[in-house]
Coordinates of C-alpha atoms and ligand atoms in Angstrom, one line a residue:
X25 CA 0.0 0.0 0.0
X26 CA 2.7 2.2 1.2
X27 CA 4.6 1.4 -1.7
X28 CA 1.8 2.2 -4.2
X29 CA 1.1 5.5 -2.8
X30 CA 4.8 6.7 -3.0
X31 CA 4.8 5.5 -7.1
X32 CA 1.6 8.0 -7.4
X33 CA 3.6 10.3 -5.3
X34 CA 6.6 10.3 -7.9
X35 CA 4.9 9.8 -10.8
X36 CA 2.8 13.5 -10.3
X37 CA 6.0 15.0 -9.2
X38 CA 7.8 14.0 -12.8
X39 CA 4.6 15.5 -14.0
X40 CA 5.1 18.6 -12.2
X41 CA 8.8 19.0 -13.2
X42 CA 8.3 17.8 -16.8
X43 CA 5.5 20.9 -17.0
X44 CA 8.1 23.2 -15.5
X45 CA 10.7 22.3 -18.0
X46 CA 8.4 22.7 -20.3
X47 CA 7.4 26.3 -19.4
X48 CA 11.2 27.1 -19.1
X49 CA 11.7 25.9 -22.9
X50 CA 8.5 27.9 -24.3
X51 CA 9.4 31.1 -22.0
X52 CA 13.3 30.7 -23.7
X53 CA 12.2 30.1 -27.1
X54 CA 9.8 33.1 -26.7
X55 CA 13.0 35.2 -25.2
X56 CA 15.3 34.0 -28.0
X57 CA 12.6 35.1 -30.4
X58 CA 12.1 38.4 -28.9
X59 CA 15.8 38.7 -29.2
X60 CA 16.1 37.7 -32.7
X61 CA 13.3 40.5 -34.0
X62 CA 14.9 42.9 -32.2
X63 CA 18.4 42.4 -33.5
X64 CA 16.7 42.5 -36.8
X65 CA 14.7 45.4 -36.2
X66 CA 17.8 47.2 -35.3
X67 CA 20.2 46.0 -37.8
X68 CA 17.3 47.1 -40.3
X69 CA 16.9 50.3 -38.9
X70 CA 20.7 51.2 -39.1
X71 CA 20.9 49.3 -42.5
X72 CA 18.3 52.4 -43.5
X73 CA 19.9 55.3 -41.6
X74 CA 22.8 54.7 -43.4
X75 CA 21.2 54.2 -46.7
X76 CA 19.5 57.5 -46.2
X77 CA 22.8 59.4 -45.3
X78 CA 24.5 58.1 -48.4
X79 CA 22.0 59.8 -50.2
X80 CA 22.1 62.7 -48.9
X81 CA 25.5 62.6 -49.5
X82 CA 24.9 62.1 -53.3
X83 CA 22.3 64.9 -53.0
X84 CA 25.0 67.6 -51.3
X85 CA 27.1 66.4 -54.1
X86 CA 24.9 66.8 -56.8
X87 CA 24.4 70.4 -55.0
X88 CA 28.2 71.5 -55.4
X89 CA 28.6 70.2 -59.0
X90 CA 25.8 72.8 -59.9
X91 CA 27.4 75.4 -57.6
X92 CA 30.6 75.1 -59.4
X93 CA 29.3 74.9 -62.7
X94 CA 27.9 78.8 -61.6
X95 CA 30.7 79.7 -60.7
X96 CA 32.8 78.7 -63.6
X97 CA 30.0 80.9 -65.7
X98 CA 30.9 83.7 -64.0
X99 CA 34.6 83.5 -64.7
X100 CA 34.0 82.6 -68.1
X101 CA 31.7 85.5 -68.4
X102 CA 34.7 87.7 -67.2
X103 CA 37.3 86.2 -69.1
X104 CA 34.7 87.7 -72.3
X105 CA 34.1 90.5 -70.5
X106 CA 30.5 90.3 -70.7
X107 CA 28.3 89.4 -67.5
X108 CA 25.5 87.5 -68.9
X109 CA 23.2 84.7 -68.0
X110 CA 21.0 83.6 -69.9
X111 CA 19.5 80.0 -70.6
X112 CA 21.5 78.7 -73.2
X113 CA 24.7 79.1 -70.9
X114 CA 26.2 76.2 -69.6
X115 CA 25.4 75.8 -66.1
X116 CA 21.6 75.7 -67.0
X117 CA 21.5 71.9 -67.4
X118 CA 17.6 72.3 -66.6
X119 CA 17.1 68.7 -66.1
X120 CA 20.1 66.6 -66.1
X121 CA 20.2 62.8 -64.4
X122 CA 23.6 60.6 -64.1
X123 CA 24.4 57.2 -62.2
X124 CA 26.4 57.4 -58.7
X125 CA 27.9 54.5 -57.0
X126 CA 24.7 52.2 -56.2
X127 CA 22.5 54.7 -57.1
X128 CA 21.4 57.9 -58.8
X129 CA 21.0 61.2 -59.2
X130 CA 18.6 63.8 -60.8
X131 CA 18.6 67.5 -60.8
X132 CA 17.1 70.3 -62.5
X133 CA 18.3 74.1 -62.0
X134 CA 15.9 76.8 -62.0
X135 CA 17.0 80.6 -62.5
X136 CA 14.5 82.6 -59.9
X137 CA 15.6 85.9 -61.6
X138 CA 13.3 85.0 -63.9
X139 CA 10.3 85.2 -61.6
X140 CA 8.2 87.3 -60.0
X141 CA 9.5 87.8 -56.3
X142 CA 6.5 87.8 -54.1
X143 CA 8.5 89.4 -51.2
X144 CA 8.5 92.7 -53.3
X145 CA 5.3 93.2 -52.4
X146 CA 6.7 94.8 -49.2
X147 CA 9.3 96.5 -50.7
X148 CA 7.9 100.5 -50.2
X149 CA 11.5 101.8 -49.9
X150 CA 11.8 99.8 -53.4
X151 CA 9.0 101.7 -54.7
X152 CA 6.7 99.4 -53.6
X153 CA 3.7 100.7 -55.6
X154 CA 5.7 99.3 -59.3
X155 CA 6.0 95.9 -57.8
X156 CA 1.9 96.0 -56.6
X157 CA 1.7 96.8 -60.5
X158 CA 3.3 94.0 -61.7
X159 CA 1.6 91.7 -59.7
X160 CA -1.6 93.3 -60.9
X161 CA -0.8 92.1 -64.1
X162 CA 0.1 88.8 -63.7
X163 CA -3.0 87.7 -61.6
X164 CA -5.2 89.5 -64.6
X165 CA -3.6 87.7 -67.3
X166 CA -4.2 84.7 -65.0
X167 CA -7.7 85.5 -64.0
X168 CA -7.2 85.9 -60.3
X169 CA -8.4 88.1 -58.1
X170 CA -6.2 90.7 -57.5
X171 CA -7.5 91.5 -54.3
X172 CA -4.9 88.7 -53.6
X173 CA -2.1 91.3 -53.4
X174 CA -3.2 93.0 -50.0
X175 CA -3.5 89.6 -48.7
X176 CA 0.3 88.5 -49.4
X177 CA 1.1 91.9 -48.6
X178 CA -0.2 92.1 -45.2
X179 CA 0.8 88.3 -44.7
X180 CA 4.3 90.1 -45.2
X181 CA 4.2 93.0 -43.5
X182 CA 5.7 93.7 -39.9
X183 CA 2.4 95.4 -38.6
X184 CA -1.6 94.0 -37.8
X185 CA -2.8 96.8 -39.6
X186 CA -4.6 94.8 -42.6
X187 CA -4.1 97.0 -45.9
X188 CA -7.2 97.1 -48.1
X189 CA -8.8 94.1 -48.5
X190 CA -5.9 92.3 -46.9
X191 CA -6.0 90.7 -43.9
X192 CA -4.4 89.8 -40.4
X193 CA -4.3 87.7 -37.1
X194 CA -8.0 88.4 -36.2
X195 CA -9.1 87.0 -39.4
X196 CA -6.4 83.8 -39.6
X197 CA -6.9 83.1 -36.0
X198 CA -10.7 81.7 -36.4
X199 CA -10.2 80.0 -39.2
X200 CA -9.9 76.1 -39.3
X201 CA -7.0 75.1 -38.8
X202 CA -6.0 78.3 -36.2
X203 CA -2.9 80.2 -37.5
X204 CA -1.6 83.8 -37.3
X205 CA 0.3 86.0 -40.0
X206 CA 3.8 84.9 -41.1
X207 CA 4.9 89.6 -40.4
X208 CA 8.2 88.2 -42.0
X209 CA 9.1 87.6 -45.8
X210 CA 7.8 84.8 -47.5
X211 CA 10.7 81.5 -47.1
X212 CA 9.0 79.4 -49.2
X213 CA 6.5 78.8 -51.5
X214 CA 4.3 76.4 -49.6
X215 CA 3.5 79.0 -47.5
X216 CA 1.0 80.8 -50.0
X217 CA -1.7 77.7 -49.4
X218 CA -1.9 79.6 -46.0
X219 CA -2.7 82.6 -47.5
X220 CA -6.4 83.9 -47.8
X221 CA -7.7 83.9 -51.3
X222 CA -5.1 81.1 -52.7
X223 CA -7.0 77.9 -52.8
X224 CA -5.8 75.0 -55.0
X225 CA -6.3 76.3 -58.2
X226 CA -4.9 80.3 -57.7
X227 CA -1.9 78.0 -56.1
X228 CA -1.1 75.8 -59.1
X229 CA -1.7 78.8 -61.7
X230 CA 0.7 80.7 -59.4
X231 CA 4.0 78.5 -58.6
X232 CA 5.8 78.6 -61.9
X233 CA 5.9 82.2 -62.1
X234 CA 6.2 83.0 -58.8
X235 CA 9.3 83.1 -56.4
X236 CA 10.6 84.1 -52.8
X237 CA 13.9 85.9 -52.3
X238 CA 15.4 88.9 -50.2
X239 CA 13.1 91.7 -51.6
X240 CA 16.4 93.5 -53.4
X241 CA 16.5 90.9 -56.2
X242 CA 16.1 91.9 -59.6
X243 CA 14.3 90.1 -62.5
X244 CA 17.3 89.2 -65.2
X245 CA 15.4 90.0 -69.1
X246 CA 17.5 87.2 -70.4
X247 CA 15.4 84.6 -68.0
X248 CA 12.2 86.1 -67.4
X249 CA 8.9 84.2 -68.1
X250 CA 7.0 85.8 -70.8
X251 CA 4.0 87.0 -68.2
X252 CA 6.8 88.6 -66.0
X253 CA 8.3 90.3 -69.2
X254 CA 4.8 91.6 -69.6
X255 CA 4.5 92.4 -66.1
X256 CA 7.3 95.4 -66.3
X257 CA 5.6 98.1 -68.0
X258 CA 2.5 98.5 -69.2
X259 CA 3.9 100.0 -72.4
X260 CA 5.6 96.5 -72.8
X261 CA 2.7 94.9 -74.9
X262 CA 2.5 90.9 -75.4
X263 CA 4.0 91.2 -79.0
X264 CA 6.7 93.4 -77.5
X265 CA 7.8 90.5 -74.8
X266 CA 7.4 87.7 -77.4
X267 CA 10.4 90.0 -79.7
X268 CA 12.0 90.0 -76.4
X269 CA 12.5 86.2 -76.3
X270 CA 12.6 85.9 -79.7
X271 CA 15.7 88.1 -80.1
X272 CA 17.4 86.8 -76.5
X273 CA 19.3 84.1 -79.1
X274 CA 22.5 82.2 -78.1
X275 CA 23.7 85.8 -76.6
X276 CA 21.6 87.1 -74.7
X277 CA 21.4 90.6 -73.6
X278 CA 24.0 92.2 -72.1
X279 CA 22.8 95.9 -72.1
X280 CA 20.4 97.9 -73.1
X281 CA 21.0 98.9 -75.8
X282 CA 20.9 95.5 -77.0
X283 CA 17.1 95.6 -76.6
X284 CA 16.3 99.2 -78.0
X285 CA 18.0 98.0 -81.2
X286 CA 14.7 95.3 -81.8
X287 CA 12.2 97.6 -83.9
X288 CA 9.8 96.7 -81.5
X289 CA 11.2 98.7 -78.5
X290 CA 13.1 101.4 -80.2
X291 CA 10.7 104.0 -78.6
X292 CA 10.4 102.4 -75.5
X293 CA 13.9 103.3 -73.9
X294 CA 12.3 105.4 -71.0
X295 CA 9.8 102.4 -70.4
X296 CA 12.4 99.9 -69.9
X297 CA 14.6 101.8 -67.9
X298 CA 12.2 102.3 -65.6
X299 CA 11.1 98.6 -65.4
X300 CA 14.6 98.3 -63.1
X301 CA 15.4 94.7 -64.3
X302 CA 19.3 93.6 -64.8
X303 CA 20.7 90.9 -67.2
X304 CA 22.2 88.6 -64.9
X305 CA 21.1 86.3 -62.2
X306 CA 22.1 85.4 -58.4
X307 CA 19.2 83.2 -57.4
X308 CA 19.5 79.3 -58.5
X309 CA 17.2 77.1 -57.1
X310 CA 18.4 73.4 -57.5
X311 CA 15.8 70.2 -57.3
X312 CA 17.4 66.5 -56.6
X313 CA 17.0 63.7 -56.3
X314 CA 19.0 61.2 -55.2
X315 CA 18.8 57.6 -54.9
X316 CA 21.2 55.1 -52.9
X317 CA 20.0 51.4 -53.3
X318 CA 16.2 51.8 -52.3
X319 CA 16.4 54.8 -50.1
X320 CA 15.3 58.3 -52.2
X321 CA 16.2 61.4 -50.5
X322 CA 14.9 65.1 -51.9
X323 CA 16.8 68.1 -51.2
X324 CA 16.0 71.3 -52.7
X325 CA 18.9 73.9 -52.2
X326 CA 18.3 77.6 -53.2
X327 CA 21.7 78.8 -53.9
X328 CA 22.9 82.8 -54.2
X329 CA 25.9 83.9 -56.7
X330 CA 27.5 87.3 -55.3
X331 CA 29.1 89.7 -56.8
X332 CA 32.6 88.2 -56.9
X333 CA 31.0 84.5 -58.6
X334 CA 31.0 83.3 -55.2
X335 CA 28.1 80.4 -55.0
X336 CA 26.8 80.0 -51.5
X337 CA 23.9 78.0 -49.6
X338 CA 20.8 80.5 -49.0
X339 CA 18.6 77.6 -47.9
X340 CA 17.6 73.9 -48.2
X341 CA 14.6 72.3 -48.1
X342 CA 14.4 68.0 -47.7
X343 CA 11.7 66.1 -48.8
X344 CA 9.6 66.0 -51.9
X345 CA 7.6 69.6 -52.0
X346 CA 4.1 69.4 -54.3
X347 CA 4.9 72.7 -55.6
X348 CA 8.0 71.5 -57.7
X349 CA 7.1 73.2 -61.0
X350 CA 8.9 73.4 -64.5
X351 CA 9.5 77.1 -65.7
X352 CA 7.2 77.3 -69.1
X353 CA 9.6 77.7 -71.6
X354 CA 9.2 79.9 -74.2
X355 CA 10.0 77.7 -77.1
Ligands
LIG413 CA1 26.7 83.8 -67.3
LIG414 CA1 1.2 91.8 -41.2

């Protein structure tokens, strides 16, 4: 009897211990598992970060081969004694791509002398009331309200005095979502969908003609859009900007006299004096793209040209932007 009982006795104890050993095998399998993701998660994770910073790496590159190609233009522009920039030059590789090392890289230069510079808008001391103008006449070729110009402009300004029909925090700051006036110069275009009066459509009609730089920039003839051409004077009629870019040629123009010799503007020296525009550019805004095995990085780098052909950084932007838009080209 006794001996019975102690074989139970045993037999529910190897029970007991074979349920613990199994419990220590599920709870070490579950561990090793745990252990495994994680190692994978973070081997992943680097494999990724440093997927991404070798293509930024081929996007910063991609960003000095354009500054020195500006740069060389300006020394080659010297050596002729003729500071120019036009399109056909040979830093304006509009959209070029080329293979890096496990990857690529695409780029397309844009020459933002040839836009209208928003920030001009509050530019008084620049004789403010030209600029108000020329935007005039761009949103009425475009069939926006110009009404749109006090809005930028107090969106701009350093005051909460709204101008017009402009407006200012009391009317942004019960709207949906909540948000006050910018009071600074405009950084980048993206900001405009912030703007009252610029919904979807005003925005996409907008972007290609439209830029944002320090307000002393000057449009450059030789890259100007035809409706900013038009823009200048209103003694500058649509035929006159079409001659304009008809007769910019290989060349370009390099003074003004260059442009009162066209038939079309002999009488018109007065007009375009006044129009203030120059024949070079300084602001070059670069879109890339790189790509390093299957990691894409977007950079958009808005580089300045001084007066000695220095090329420097004025501002970058990562990430792909929905207002990346091709200059219309005018032929
Ligand atoms: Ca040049
Ligand atoms: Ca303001």
């Amino acid at each position: 009897m006794i001996t019975m009982m102690s074989k139970t006795s045993m037999n529910r104890q190897r029970g007991i211990a074979l349920i613990y050993v199994l419990l220590i095998f599920a709870m070490i399998t579950l561990m090793a598992s745990q252990m495994v993701t994680s190692l994978w998660l973070h081997t992943e994770k680097n494999a990724r970060f440093l997927e991404r910073i070798q293509a930024k790496h081929h996007a910063l590159s991609a960003e000095q081969y354009v500054a020195l190609l500006l740069e060389q233009d300006f020394e080659d522009d010297k050596k002729k004694k003729r500071q120019v920039d036009h399109e056909r030059e040979r830093w304006n590789v509009t959209t070029v791509g080329y293979p890096v090392e496990q990857g690529s890289v695409e780029l397309e230069i844009v020459d933002e002398n040839g836009r209208f510079n928003l920030n001009w808008l509050n530019a008084e001391a620049l004789d403010g009331k030209r600029f108000t103008t020329q935007f005039e006449t761009i949103l009425k070729n475009l069939g926006i309200d110009t009404q749109l110009i006090y809005a930028i402009k107090d969106w701009i300004d350093s005051d909460q005095e709204p101008s017009e029909t402009g407006a200012e925090d009391n009317h942004y700051l019960v709207l949906d979502p909540h948000r006050r006036t910018a009071d600074f110069p405009l950084v980048s275009l993206s900001e405009l969908r912030l703007i009252q009066g610029v919904g979807k459509q005003e925005f996409e009609l907008l972007t290609p003609l439209v830029t944002v730089l320090p307000k002393e920039s000057k449009v450059n003839v030789n890259s100007a859009l035809p409706e900013v051409l038009r823009s200048l004077s209103d003694k500058i009629t649509e035929g006159d900007a079409q001659s304009i870019i008809d007769s910019r040629t290989d060349e370009g123009f390099a003074k003004l006299e260059d442009m009162t010799k066209l038939p079309a503007l002999k009488d018109k020296t007065a007009e375009l004096k006044a129009a203030g525009f120059e024949f070079t550019s300084s602001y070059f805004n670069v879109y890339i793209k790189a790509t390093y095995r299957d990691t894409v990085f977007y950079l958009r780098t808005l580089l300045v040209r001084n007066a000695d052909g220095k090329v420097q950084v004025a501002g970058r932007e990562i990430g792909p932007n929905d207002y990346r838009v091709t200059a219309k080209k005018e032929s």
